[in-house]
CSV table of C-alpha atoms in Angstrom, one decimal:
chain,number,residue,atom,x,y,z
K,273,MET,CA,-187.1,-102.9,-190.0
K,274,GLY,CA,-188.5,-101.6,-186.4
K,275,ALA,CA,-188.0,-103.1,-183.2
K,276,ARG,CA,-188.9,-106.7,-182.5
K,277,SER,CA,-191.1,-107.2,-179.4
K,278,PRO,CA,-192.3,-110.3,-178.7
K,279,SER,CA,-195.5,-109.3,-177.6
K,280,THR,CA,-196.1,-107.3,-181.0
K,281,THR,CA,-198.3,-109.1,-183.5
K,282,SER,CA,-200.4,-108.5,-186.1
K,283,VAL,CA,-203.2,-110.7,-187.4
K,284,THR,CA,-206.6,-110.7,-189.3
K,285,ALA,CA,-210.5,-110.8,-188.0
K,286,ALA,CA,-210.2,-114.6,-189.1
K,287,GLN,CA,-206.9,-115.5,-188.2
K,288,SER,CA,-208.3,-113.4,-184.3
K,289,GLU,CA,-211.3,-115.9,-184.5
K,290,LYS,CA,-208.9,-119.2,-185.0
K,291,ALA,CA,-206.5,-118.3,-182.6
K,292,ARG,CA,-208.9,-117.9,-179.8
K,293,ARG,CA,-210.7,-121.6,-181.2
K,294,ILE,CA,-206.9,-122.8,-180.8
K,295,THR,CA,-206.4,-121.1,-176.9
K,296,ARG,CA,-209.9,-122.3,-175.9
K,297,LYS,CA,-208.8,-126.0,-176.8
K,298,ILE,CA,-205.7,-125.8,-175.2
K,299,ASP,CA,-207.1,-124.1,-172.5
K,300,LEU,CA,-209.8,-127.7,-172.1
K,301,TRP,CA,-207.6,-130.7,-172.3
K,302,LEU,CA,-204.5,-129.0,-171.2
K,303,ILE,CA,-204.3,-126.5,-168.6
K,304,PRO,CA,-206.7,-129.1,-165.7
K,305,LEU,CA,-204.3,-131.8,-166.1
K,306,LEU,CA,-201.8,-129.9,-165.5
K,307,SER,CA,-203.0,-127.8,-162.8
K,308,LEU,CA,-204.4,-131.4,-161.4
K,309,LEU,CA,-200.4,-132.4,-162.1
K,310,TYR,CA,-199.0,-129.8,-159.7
K,311,LEU,CA,-201.6,-129.9,-157.0
K,312,CYS,CA,-199.9,-133.0,-156.4
K,313,ASN,CA,-196.2,-131.5,-156.6
K,314,GLY,CA,-197.5,-129.2,-153.7
K,315,LEU,CA,-199.3,-131.4,-151.8
K,316,ASP,CA,-196.3,-133.6,-151.7
K,317,ARG,CA,-194.3,-130.8,-150.4
K,318,GLY,CA,-195.7,-129.4,-148.0
K,319,ASN,CA,-197.2,-132.4,-146.5
K,320,LEU,CA,-195.1,-132.6,-143.5
K,321,GLY,CA,-196.7,-129.8,-141.8
K,322,ASN,CA,-199.7,-131.2,-141.8
K,323,ALA,CA,-198.3,-134.7,-140.7
K,324,GLU,CA,-196.4,-132.9,-137.8
K,325,THR,CA,-199.8,-131.4,-136.4
K,326,GLN,CA,-200.3,-135.5,-135.9
K,327,GLY,CA,-197.2,-136.1,-134.1
K,328,PHE,CA,-195.1,-137.3,-136.9
K,329,THR,CA,-191.4,-136.8,-136.0
K,330,HIS,CA,-192.4,-138.1,-132.3
K,331,ASP,CA,-193.8,-141.1,-134.4
K,332,ILE,CA,-191.0,-141.9,-136.4
K,333,GLY,CA,-188.2,-141.1,-133.4
K,334,ALA,CA,-187.1,-138.4,-134.5
K,335,ALA,CA,-187.5,-135.0,-133.2
K,336,PRO,CA,-189.2,-131.7,-133.4
K,337,ASP,CA,-185.9,-129.8,-135.3
K,338,ASP,CA,-185.8,-132.6,-137.6
K,339,LEU,CA,-188.7,-131.5,-139.4
K,340,ASN,CA,-187.0,-128.1,-139.7
K,341,LEU,CA,-183.9,-130.0,-141.4
K,342,ALA,CA,-186.2,-132.1,-143.5
K,343,VAL,CA,-187.8,-129.4,-144.8
K,344,THR,CA,-184.1,-127.5,-145.7
K,345,VAL,CA,-182.5,-130.6,-146.9
K,346,PHE,CA,-185.4,-131.1,-149.2
K,347,PHE,CA,-185.0,-127.5,-150.8
K,348,VAL,CA,-181.2,-128.0,-151.4
K,349,THR,CA,-181.8,-131.7,-153.9
K,350,PHE,CA,-184.5,-129.2,-155.5
K,351,VAL,CA,-182.5,-126.2,-156.2
K,352,VAL,CA,-179.2,-127.7,-156.7
K,353,PHE,CA,-181.3,-130.6,-159.7
K,354,GLN,CA,-183.8,-127.7,-161.2
K,355,PRO,CA,-181.8,-126.0,-164.1
K,356,LEU,CA,-180.2,-129.7,-164.2
K,357,SER,CA,-183.5,-131.7,-164.8
K,358,ALA,CA,-185.2,-128.5,-166.8
K,359,ALA,CA,-182.3,-129.0,-169.0
K,360,ALA,CA,-183.2,-132.7,-168.9
K,361,GLY,CA,-187.0,-131.8,-170.0
K,362,ARG,CA,-186.2,-129.9,-172.4
K,363,TRP,CA,-184.2,-133.0,-174.1
K,364,PHE,CA,-185.9,-135.9,-173.8
K,365,GLY,CA,-189.0,-133.8,-174.0
K,366,PRO,CA,-191.4,-132.5,-171.3
K,367,GLN,CA,-194.3,-134.8,-172.2
K,368,ASN,CA,-192.0,-138.3,-171.0
K,369,TRP,CA,-190.2,-136.2,-168.4
K,370,MET,CA,-192.9,-134.5,-166.2
K,371,PRO,CA,-194.8,-138.0,-165.6
K,372,ALA,CA,-191.5,-139.8,-165.1
K,373,ILE,CA,-190.4,-137.7,-162.7
K,374,MET,CA,-193.7,-137.3,-161.1
K,375,PHE,CA,-194.5,-141.4,-160.8
K,376,ALA,CA,-191.0,-141.7,-158.8
K,377,TRP,CA,-191.5,-139.2,-156.3
K,378,GLY,CA,-195.1,-140.0,-156.0
K,379,VAL,CA,-193.4,-143.3,-154.8
K,380,LEU,CA,-191.3,-141.4,-153.0
K,381,THR,CA,-194.1,-139.9,-150.8
K,382,ILE,CA,-195.6,-142.9,-149.8
K,383,SER,CA,-192.7,-144.6,-148.5
K,384,GLN,CA,-192.7,-141.8,-146.0
K,385,ALA,CA,-195.4,-143.9,-144.1
K,386,PHE,CA,-193.1,-146.1,-143.4
K,387,LEU,CA,-190.1,-144.2,-142.1
K,388,ASN,CA,-188.2,-144.7,-139.0
K,389,GLY,CA,-185.8,-142.7,-137.5
K,390,ARG,CA,-183.8,-139.4,-138.8
K,391,ALA,CA,-181.9,-140.7,-141.4
K,392,SER,CA,-184.7,-142.4,-143.3
K,393,LEU,CA,-186.5,-139.1,-143.1
K,394,ILE,CA,-183.7,-136.9,-144.6
K,395,ALA,CA,-182.5,-139.1,-147.4
K,396,THR,CA,-186.5,-139.8,-148.6
K,397,ARG,CA,-186.9,-135.4,-148.2
K,398,LEU,CA,-183.4,-135.2,-150.1
K,399,LEU,CA,-184.6,-137.9,-153.1
K,400,ILE,CA,-188.3,-135.9,-153.1
K,401,GLY,CA,-187.0,-132.5,-153.3
K,402,ALA,CA,-184.6,-134.2,-156.3
K,403,PHE,CA,-187.8,-135.7,-158.3
K,404,GLU,CA,-189.5,-132.5,-157.8
K,405,ALA,CA,-187.2,-130.2,-158.7
K,406,GLY,CA,-187.6,-130.2,-162.7
K,407,PHE,CA,-191.7,-130.2,-162.5
K,408,TYR,CA,-192.1,-126.3,-162.5
K,409,PRO,CA,-189.8,-125.0,-165.2
K,410,THR,CA,-190.2,-127.6,-167.6
K,411,ALA,CA,-194.0,-127.1,-167.2
K,412,VAL,CA,-193.6,-123.4,-167.5
K,413,ALA,CA,-191.5,-124.1,-171.0
K,414,TYR,CA,-194.1,-126.7,-172.0
K,415,LEU,CA,-196.8,-124.1,-171.9
K,416,ALA,CA,-194.7,-121.3,-173.6
K,417,THR,CA,-194.7,-123.2,-176.4
K,418,PHE,CA,-198.4,-123.4,-176.6
K,419,TYR,CA,-199.3,-119.7,-175.7
K,420,PRO,CA,-198.2,-116.2,-176.5
K,421,PRO,CA,-196.3,-114.1,-174.0
K,422,PHE,CA,-199.4,-111.9,-173.1
K,423,GLU,CA,-201.4,-114.6,-172.6
K,424,LEU,CA,-199.2,-117.4,-170.5
K,425,ALA,CA,-199.2,-115.3,-167.5
K,426,GLN,CA,-203.5,-116.0,-166.9
K,427,LYS,CA,-202.3,-119.5,-167.9
K,428,LEU,CA,-199.9,-119.9,-165.9
K,429,ALA,CA,-202.1,-118.6,-163.0
K,430,TRP,CA,-204.1,-121.6,-163.2
K,431,PHE,CA,-201.5,-123.8,-163.1
K,432,TYR,CA,-199.2,-122.0,-160.8
K,433,GLY,CA,-202.3,-121.2,-158.3
K,434,GLN,CA,-202.5,-124.7,-157.8
K,435,TYR,CA,-199.4,-124.1,-155.4
K,436,ALA,CA,-201.8,-122.3,-153.3
K,437,ILE,CA,-204.7,-124.5,-153.9
K,438,ALA,CA,-202.6,-127.6,-152.6
K,439,GLY,CA,-202.4,-125.8,-149.1
K,440,ALA,CA,-205.9,-125.0,-149.2
K,441,PHE,CA,-206.7,-128.2,-150.2
K,442,SER,CA,-204.1,-130.3,-148.4
K,443,GLY,CA,-205.5,-129.0,-145.1
K,444,ALA,CA,-208.9,-129.9,-146.0
K,445,ILE,CA,-207.6,-133.2,-146.8
K,446,ALA,CA,-205.9,-133.5,-143.9
K,447,TYR,CA,-208.5,-132.5,-141.6
K,448,GLY,CA,-211.0,-135.1,-143.4
K,449,ILE,CA,-207.9,-137.9,-143.3
K,450,PHE,CA,-206.9,-137.3,-139.4
K,451,SER,CA,-210.8,-137.4,-138.8
K,452,ILE,CA,-210.5,-141.2,-139.8
K,453,GLN,CA,-210.0,-143.7,-136.9
K,454,HIS,CA,-208.0,-147.1,-138.5
K,455,PRO,CA,-207.1,-150.3,-137.1
K,456,PHE,CA,-203.4,-150.4,-137.2
K,457,LEU,CA,-202.6,-147.1,-139.7
K,458,LYS,CA,-201.6,-143.6,-137.7
K,459,ALA,CA,-203.6,-140.6,-139.4
K,460,TRP,CA,-200.4,-139.3,-140.8
K,461,GLN,CA,-199.3,-142.4,-142.6
K,462,LEU,CA,-203.1,-142.3,-144.5
K,463,LEU,CA,-202.0,-139.3,-145.3
K,464,PHE,CA,-198.8,-140.0,-147.5
K,465,ILE,CA,-200.2,-142.9,-148.7
K,466,LEU,CA,-203.5,-141.3,-150.1
K,467,GLU,CA,-201.5,-138.2,-151.5
K,468,GLY,CA,-198.6,-140.5,-153.0
K,469,VAL,CA,-200.8,-142.5,-154.9
K,470,LEU,CA,-202.7,-140.1,-156.2
K,471,THR,CA,-199.2,-138.7,-157.3
K,472,CYS,CA,-198.8,-141.7,-159.5
K,473,VAL,CA,-202.1,-142.5,-161.0
K,474,PHE,CA,-202.2,-138.8,-162.3
K,475,ALA,CA,-198.6,-139.1,-164.0
K,476,LEU,CA,-199.8,-142.3,-166.0
K,477,ILE,CA,-202.2,-140.8,-166.7
K,478,ALA,CA,-200.7,-137.5,-168.0
K,479,TRP,CA,-197.8,-140.0,-169.7
K,480,ILE,CA,-201.1,-141.1,-172.3
K,481,TRP,CA,-202.5,-137.8,-172.8
K,482,LEU,CA,-199.4,-135.0,-173.3
K,483,PRO,CA,-199.0,-134.3,-176.5
K,484,ALA,CA,-195.3,-133.2,-177.0
K,485,GLY,CA,-196.2,-129.6,-178.5
K,486,PRO,CA,-198.9,-127.6,-180.4
K,487,GLY,CA,-197.6,-129.2,-183.3
K,488,SER,CA,-198.7,-132.8,-182.2
K,489,ALA,CA,-201.4,-131.4,-180.1
K,490,TRP,CA,-203.9,-134.2,-180.9
K,491,PHE,CA,-207.1,-132.1,-180.2
K,492,LEU,CA,-206.3,-129.7,-183.0
K,493,THR,CA,-206.8,-130.6,-186.7
K,494,LYS,CA,-203.8,-130.3,-189.0
K,495,ASP,CA,-204.6,-126.7,-190.3
K,496,GLU,CA,-205.3,-125.5,-186.3
K,497,ARG,CA,-201.6,-127.5,-185.4
K,498,GLU,CA,-199.9,-125.3,-188.3
K,499,PHE,CA,-201.2,-121.9,-187.2
K,500,ALA,CA,-200.6,-122.6,-183.2
K,501,VAL,CA,-197.3,-123.5,-184.1
K,502,SER,CA,-196.6,-119.8,-186.3
K,503,ARG,CA,-198.2,-118.2,-183.6
K,504,VAL,CA,-195.4,-118.9,-180.9
K,505,ASP,CA,-192.4,-119.5,-182.1
K,506,SER,CA,-191.2,-119.0,-185.7
K,507,ASN,CA,-188.4,-121.9,-184.5
K,508,VAL,CA,-191.1,-124.8,-183.4
K,509,TYR,CA,-190.7,-127.3,-185.8
K,510,ASP,CA,-193.4,-130.6,-186.6
K,511,ASP,CA,-194.0,-131.6,-183.1
K,512,GLY,CA,-193.9,-128.4,-181.3
K,513,LEU,CA,-190.7,-128.4,-179.8
K,514,GLU,CA,-186.8,-128.6,-182.4
K,515,PRO,CA,-185.6,-131.0,-183.8
K,516,ALA,CA,-183.6,-133.4,-180.8
K,517,VAL,CA,-180.2,-132.0,-182.2
K,518,GLY,CA,-181.2,-129.0,-181.7
K,519,ARG,CA,-183.8,-128.8,-178.2
K,520,LEU,CA,-180.7,-128.0,-176.2
K,521,ALA,CA,-177.4,-125.8,-177.1
K,522,ILE,CA,-173.7,-125.6,-175.7
K,523,ARG,CA,-174.6,-122.0,-175.8
K,524,ASP,CA,-178.0,-121.4,-174.4
K,525,ILE,CA,-176.3,-122.4,-171.2
K,526,PHE,CA,-173.6,-119.8,-172.0
K,527,GLU,CA,-175.7,-117.1,-172.6
K,528,THR,CA,-177.9,-117.3,-169.5
K,529,VAL,CA,-174.7,-117.6,-167.2
K,530,LYS,CA,-173.6,-114.9,-168.5
K,531,ASP,CA,-176.7,-112.7,-168.2
K,532,TRP,CA,-176.5,-110.4,-165.1
K,533,LYS,CA,-179.9,-109.2,-165.2
K,534,ILE,CA,-180.8,-112.6,-164.7
K,535,TRP,CA,-178.8,-112.8,-161.7
K,536,MET,CA,-180.1,-109.6,-161.0
K,537,VAL,CA,-183.9,-111.4,-160.7
K,538,LEU,CA,-183.3,-114.4,-159.9
K,539,ALA,CA,-182.2,-112.5,-156.1
K,540,CYS,CA,-185.7,-110.4,-155.9
K,541,ASN,CA,-187.8,-113.8,-156.8
K,542,ILE,CA,-185.8,-115.4,-153.8
K,543,CYS,CA,-186.5,-112.7,-151.3
K,544,ALA,CA,-189.9,-112.2,-152.5
K,545,SER,CA,-190.8,-115.7,-152.3
K,546,VAL,CA,-190.1,-116.4,-148.7
K,547,PRO,CA,-193.1,-116.2,-147.8
K,548,SER,CA,-195.2,-118.6,-150.0
K,549,THR,CA,-192.3,-121.0,-149.6
K,550,ALA,CA,-192.7,-120.9,-146.2
K,551,PHE,CA,-196.0,-120.9,-145.3
K,552,SER,CA,-196.7,-123.7,-147.5
K,553,VAL,CA,-195.6,-125.9,-145.1
K,554,PHE,CA,-195.6,-124.3,-142.3
K,555,LEU,CA,-199.1,-122.3,-142.2
K,556,PRO,CA,-200.5,-124.8,-139.8
K,557,LEU,CA,-198.0,-124.4,-137.1
K,558,VAL,CA,-198.4,-120.6,-137.4
K,559,VAL,CA,-202.3,-120.8,-136.8
K,560,GLN,CA,-202.0,-123.5,-134.5
K,561,GLY,CA,-199.9,-121.1,-132.3
K,562,MET,CA,-203.2,-118.5,-132.6
K,563,GLY,CA,-205.0,-121.0,-130.0
K,564,TYR,CA,-206.5,-123.2,-132.3
K,565,SER,CA,-206.4,-127.6,-131.8
K,566,ALA,CA,-204.2,-129.9,-134.5
K,567,LEU,CA,-207.3,-130.8,-135.8
K,568,GLN,CA,-208.5,-127.4,-136.3
K,569,ALA,CA,-205.2,-126.0,-137.6
K,570,ASN,CA,-205.6,-127.7,-140.5
K,571,LEU,CA,-209.1,-127.1,-141.3
K,572,MET,CA,-207.9,-122.6,-140.5
K,573,SER,CA,-205.4,-123.4,-143.1
K,574,VAL,CA,-207.5,-123.1,-145.7
K,575,PRO,CA,-209.4,-120.1,-146.1
K,576,PRO,CA,-205.3,-117.9,-146.1
K,577,PHE,CA,-204.7,-120.3,-149.0
K,578,VAL,CA,-207.6,-120.0,-150.7
K,579,CYS,CA,-206.4,-115.8,-150.8
K,580,GLY,CA,-203.4,-116.7,-152.6
K,581,ALA,CA,-205.0,-118.1,-155.0
K,582,ALA,CA,-207.7,-115.4,-155.9
K,583,GLY,CA,-205.1,-113.2,-155.9
K,584,LEU,CA,-202.8,-114.6,-157.8
K,585,TYR,CA,-205.6,-115.3,-160.7
K,586,LEU,CA,-206.7,-111.6,-159.8
K,587,PHE,CA,-202.8,-110.4,-160.8
K,588,ALA,CA,-202.4,-112.8,-163.7
K,589,MET,CA,-204.9,-111.3,-165.3
K,590,SER,CA,-204.7,-108.0,-165.0
K,591,SER,CA,-201.3,-108.2,-166.1
K,592,ASP,CA,-202.1,-109.5,-169.2
K,593,ARG,CA,-204.5,-107.5,-170.6
K,594,ARG,CA,-202.3,-104.2,-169.2
K,595,LYS,CA,-199.6,-105.8,-170.9
K,596,ASP,CA,-197.3,-105.5,-167.5
K,597,ARG,CA,-195.1,-107.6,-165.9
K,598,GLY,CA,-192.9,-104.9,-163.0
K,599,TYR,CA,-195.4,-102.9,-161.5
K,600,HIS,CA,-197.8,-105.8,-161.0
K,601,ILE,CA,-195.3,-107.8,-159.0
K,602,VAL,CA,-194.7,-104.3,-157.6
K,603,ALA,CA,-197.9,-104.3,-156.4
K,604,GLY,CA,-198.1,-107.9,-155.4
K,605,ILE,CA,-195.3,-107.8,-153.0
K,606,LEU,CA,-197.2,-104.3,-151.3
K,607,VAL,CA,-199.9,-106.3,-150.5
K,608,THR,CA,-197.8,-108.6,-149.1
K,609,LEU,CA,-195.5,-106.4,-146.8
K,610,VAL,CA,-199.7,-104.4,-145.7
K,611,GLY,CA,-200.2,-108.6,-144.6
K,612,LEU,CA,-197.2,-108.7,-142.4
K,613,ILE,CA,-197.0,-105.9,-140.8
K,614,LEU,CA,-200.7,-106.7,-140.0
K,615,VAL,CA,-200.0,-109.6,-138.6
K,616,LEU,CA,-197.1,-108.3,-136.1
K,617,THR,CA,-199.4,-105.2,-135.4
K,618,VAL,CA,-202.4,-106.3,-135.0
K,619,PRO,CA,-202.9,-107.3,-131.1
K,620,THR,CA,-205.9,-110.1,-131.3
K,621,ASN,CA,-205.2,-113.4,-133.0
K,622,ARG,CA,-208.5,-112.7,-134.9
K,623,GLY,CA,-207.5,-109.8,-136.6
K,624,LYS,CA,-203.8,-111.7,-136.5
K,625,TYR,CA,-205.9,-114.7,-138.8
K,626,VAL,CA,-207.5,-111.5,-141.2
K,627,ALA,CA,-203.6,-110.2,-142.2
K,628,LEU,CA,-202.2,-113.9,-142.9
K,629,CYS,CA,-205.7,-113.9,-145.4
K,630,VAL,CA,-204.0,-110.6,-146.9
K,631,LEU,CA,-200.5,-111.5,-146.5
K,632,LEU,CA,-200.8,-114.9,-148.7
K,633,PHE,CA,-203.4,-113.0,-150.9
K,634,GLY,CA,-200.3,-110.9,-152.5
K,635,SER,CA,-197.4,-113.7,-151.7
K,636,TYR,CA,-197.6,-115.6,-154.7
K,637,VAL,CA,-197.8,-112.7,-157.2
K,638,PRO,CA,-194.4,-112.5,-157.8
K,639,PRO,CA,-192.9,-115.7,-158.4
K,640,LEU,CA,-195.4,-116.9,-161.5
K,641,LEU,CA,-195.2,-113.6,-162.8
K,642,THR,CA,-191.2,-113.5,-163.1
K,643,ALA,CA,-191.6,-116.6,-164.9
K,644,ALA,CA,-194.5,-115.0,-167.4
K,645,TRP,CA,-191.5,-112.2,-167.2
K,646,LEU,CA,-188.8,-113.8,-167.9
K,647,SER,CA,-190.5,-116.4,-170.2
K,648,GLY,CA,-191.8,-113.6,-172.9
K,649,ASN,CA,-188.2,-111.7,-172.7
K,650,THR,CA,-186.4,-114.4,-174.1
K,651,PRO,CA,-186.9,-115.6,-177.0
K,652,ALA,CA,-184.8,-118.4,-177.2
K,653,PRO,CA,-186.7,-121.8,-176.9
K,654,GLY,CA,-183.5,-123.7,-175.2
K,655,LYS,CA,-182.1,-120.3,-173.0
K,656,ARG,CA,-186.2,-120.0,-172.3
K,657,ALA,CA,-185.5,-123.9,-170.6
K,658,ILE,CA,-182.4,-122.9,-169.2
K,659,VAL,CA,-183.6,-119.2,-167.6
K,660,LEU,CA,-186.9,-121.0,-165.7
K,661,GLY,CA,-184.6,-124.0,-164.4
K,662,VAL,CA,-182.3,-120.5,-163.1
K,663,MET,CA,-184.9,-119.3,-161.5
K,664,GLY,CA,-185.7,-122.6,-159.3
K,665,LEU,CA,-182.9,-121.4,-157.3
K,666,GLY,CA,-185.7,-119.1,-156.3
K,667,ASN,CA,-186.6,-122.2,-154.3
K,668,LEU,CA,-183.4,-121.5,-152.2
K,669,ALA,CA,-186.3,-119.1,-150.3
K,670,GLY,CA,-188.1,-122.5,-148.5
K,671,ALA,CA,-184.8,-123.4,-147.2
K,672,ILE,CA,-184.5,-119.3,-145.5
K,673,GLY,CA,-188.0,-120.4,-144.1
K,674,SER,CA,-187.5,-123.7,-142.9
K,675,GLY,CA,-184.2,-122.3,-140.6
K,676,ILE,CA,-185.9,-119.1,-139.6
K,677,TYR,CA,-189.7,-120.9,-138.5
K,678,ARG,CA,-188.4,-122.8,-136.0
K,679,LYS,CA,-190.0,-124.4,-133.0
K,680,GLU,CA,-188.7,-121.7,-130.3
K,681,TYR,CA,-190.3,-118.8,-131.8
K,682,ALA,CA,-194.2,-120.6,-131.8
K,683,PRO,CA,-196.4,-120.0,-130.7
K,684,GLY,CA,-196.0,-116.0,-132.4
K,685,TYR,CA,-193.2,-116.3,-134.4
K,686,ARG,CA,-192.8,-112.8,-134.2
K,687,THR,CA,-188.9,-113.5,-135.4
K,688,PRO,CA,-189.4,-115.0,-138.1
K,689,LEU,CA,-192.2,-112.8,-139.0
K,690,PHE,CA,-189.8,-109.5,-139.2
K,691,VAL,CA,-186.8,-111.8,-141.0
K,692,THR,CA,-189.9,-112.3,-143.5
K,693,LEU,CA,-190.7,-108.4,-143.3
K,694,GLY,CA,-186.8,-107.9,-144.4
K,695,PHE,CA,-187.0,-109.9,-147.4
K,696,VAL,CA,-190.1,-108.6,-148.8
K,697,SER,CA,-188.8,-105.0,-148.7
K,698,ALA,CA,-185.1,-106.2,-150.3
K,699,ALA,CA,-187.7,-107.6,-153.0
K,700,LEU,CA,-190.0,-104.9,-153.4
K,701,LEU,CA,-186.3,-103.1,-154.0
K,702,GLY,CA,-184.6,-104.9,-156.6
K,703,TYR,CA,-187.7,-105.7,-158.3
K,704,VAL,CA,-188.7,-101.7,-159.2
K,705,SER,CA,-184.5,-101.5,-159.6
K,706,TYR,CA,-184.5,-104.5,-162.1
K,707,ARG,CA,-187.9,-103.2,-164.3
K,708,GLU,CA,-185.8,-99.7,-164.6
K,709,THR,CA,-183.1,-101.5,-166.0
K,710,LEU,CA,-184.8,-103.0,-168.4
K,711,LYS,CA,-186.4,-99.8,-169.8
K,712,ALA,CA,-182.6,-98.1,-169.5
K,713,VAL,CA,-181.5,-100.9,-172.0
K,714,ASN,CA,-184.8,-100.4,-174.1
K,715,ARG,CA,-184.3,-96.4,-173.9
K,716,LYS,CA,-180.4,-97.3,-175.2
K,717,ARG,CA,-181.5,-100.0,-178.2
K,718,ALA,CA,-184.3,-97.7,-179.2
K,719,ASP,CA,-181.1,-95.2,-179.7
K,720,VAL,CA,-179.3,-97.8,-181.7
K,721,ARG,CA,-182.5,-98.4,-184.0
K,722,ARG,CA,-182.6,-94.7,-184.7
K,723,ALA,CA,-179.5,-94.5,-186.0
K,724,LYS,CA,-179.4,-97.8,-188.4
K,725,THR,CA,-181.2,-98.5,-191.9
K,726,ALA,CA,-184.2,-100.9,-192.5
K,727,ALA,CA,-181.2,-103.3,-193.8
K,728,GLU,CA,-178.9,-102.6,-190.7
K,729,CYS,CA,-182.2,-104.1,-188.9
K,730,GLU,CA,-182.9,-107.2,-190.7
K,731,ALA,CA,-178.9,-107.8,-191.0
K,732,GLU,CA,-179.0,-107.6,-187.4
K,733,GLU,CA,-181.5,-110.1,-187.1
K,734,ARG,CA,-179.0,-112.4,-188.8
K,735,ASN,CA,-176.7,-111.5,-186.6
K,736,VAL,CA,-175.1,-115.1,-184.9
K,737,GLU,CA,-172.7,-112.9,-182.3
K,738,ARG,CA,-175.7,-111.4,-180.9
K,739,TYR,CA,-177.9,-114.4,-179.9
K,740,ALA,CA,-181.7,-113.7,-178.8
K,741,ASP,CA,-182.5,-111.0,-176.2
K,742,GLY,CA,-179.0,-109.9,-176.6
K,743,LYS,CA,-179.7,-108.2,-180.0
K,744,TRP,CA,-180.4,-104.6,-180.6
K,745,THR,CA,-183.8,-105.2,-182.3
K,746,PHE,CA,-185.1,-107.2,-179.1
K,747,VAL,CA,-187.7,-104.9,-176.6
K,748,TYR,CA,-187.7,-106.4,-173.6
K,749,ASN,CA,-191.7,-106.4,-171.9
K,750,LEU,CA,-191.9,-104.4,-168.7
């Protein structure tokens, strides 16, 4: 038996047509709703920056630096609870867990309209962070049960791209809402109420709409459900997930913790995520520092986020078609570096604004393609869920961003931008090293396989001592 690769398959023309038909149905019935759900996630995570342009902290009796503290504590619970919430999503089922946590953070978003003082602001953001924590890794693991590995990045791009679109949409919504004169509610209160209500409504729709997995997808025929299960994972059972008793094993956790490669790529992901997580909150303030009014800054934050979404979609499409992750991540980081250098060196505000668009064009690429890379390289569904949850620690970048993009550095924010440049440069070196590490592991395993018989390769597939991608028959996607 030859090397087993998660991207290798042999299908007939009829099977290819069936696969395309099933993919189109999943694209139609799942991706739009999941994209809307993640859009709500991004809106509720990043709306503090928009609210602050209208005097949010002043109105609730907090200091301006309390905004940075609120963003920081959000990412504390967001990071701490992400692996736990991802595991809970695996246990309770993504179709149940995602709507439940979404409804909870929607209610908390509404409550932000009625905060009074620093303590209530911090407490609310801690809770929102805890509830939002598990949504992204649970959703990625959920989509991985519907799509083969090298279709996943494009689908995740439509999903994850809503994080960038959320920034644009939030700016557009804020511009519209902040133009409204309400008799007794302030503009930022209307913002929190509207976005929170939308989140709760979509959570209820998702609870009704989402199937447990491809094996129970109501929009597929019985024959299509069986084929959808077989093309993704041979371990998928009737409902598209493992039986309840096998959804998560202690070994999945243990194997994740001891896999040093996971921690290596996590460090890279944290460094690469500093621009996207920081600007999701602070971009309106950075733009405002370029001479725009508070109202204009919210509107002018839209184009850079649109550029971010466009870059994400284009890179993901190319990554899937070329069956490559590592080089595409490196290319995205290089674009981000070019944008950062231009922001720091171009003398005019107009030039800096264009540079921000270049910066965001590349900055959303690494987190998305890292998730797709790890998902395709982790064949065991339980370990995959934990790994994606661990990658949520990459949101420590948000805490870093909130610590460096402080009011004292306004209006130019040069020091924070130089620090961001350092993190992104470290990410570049880290991802190149990570790819070369996987390449070296593949070479070593190829040498082992050449010395083995077909029977020994088959025995390795059944070997319970080495788990999932730990088997020497497994070939890592690069």
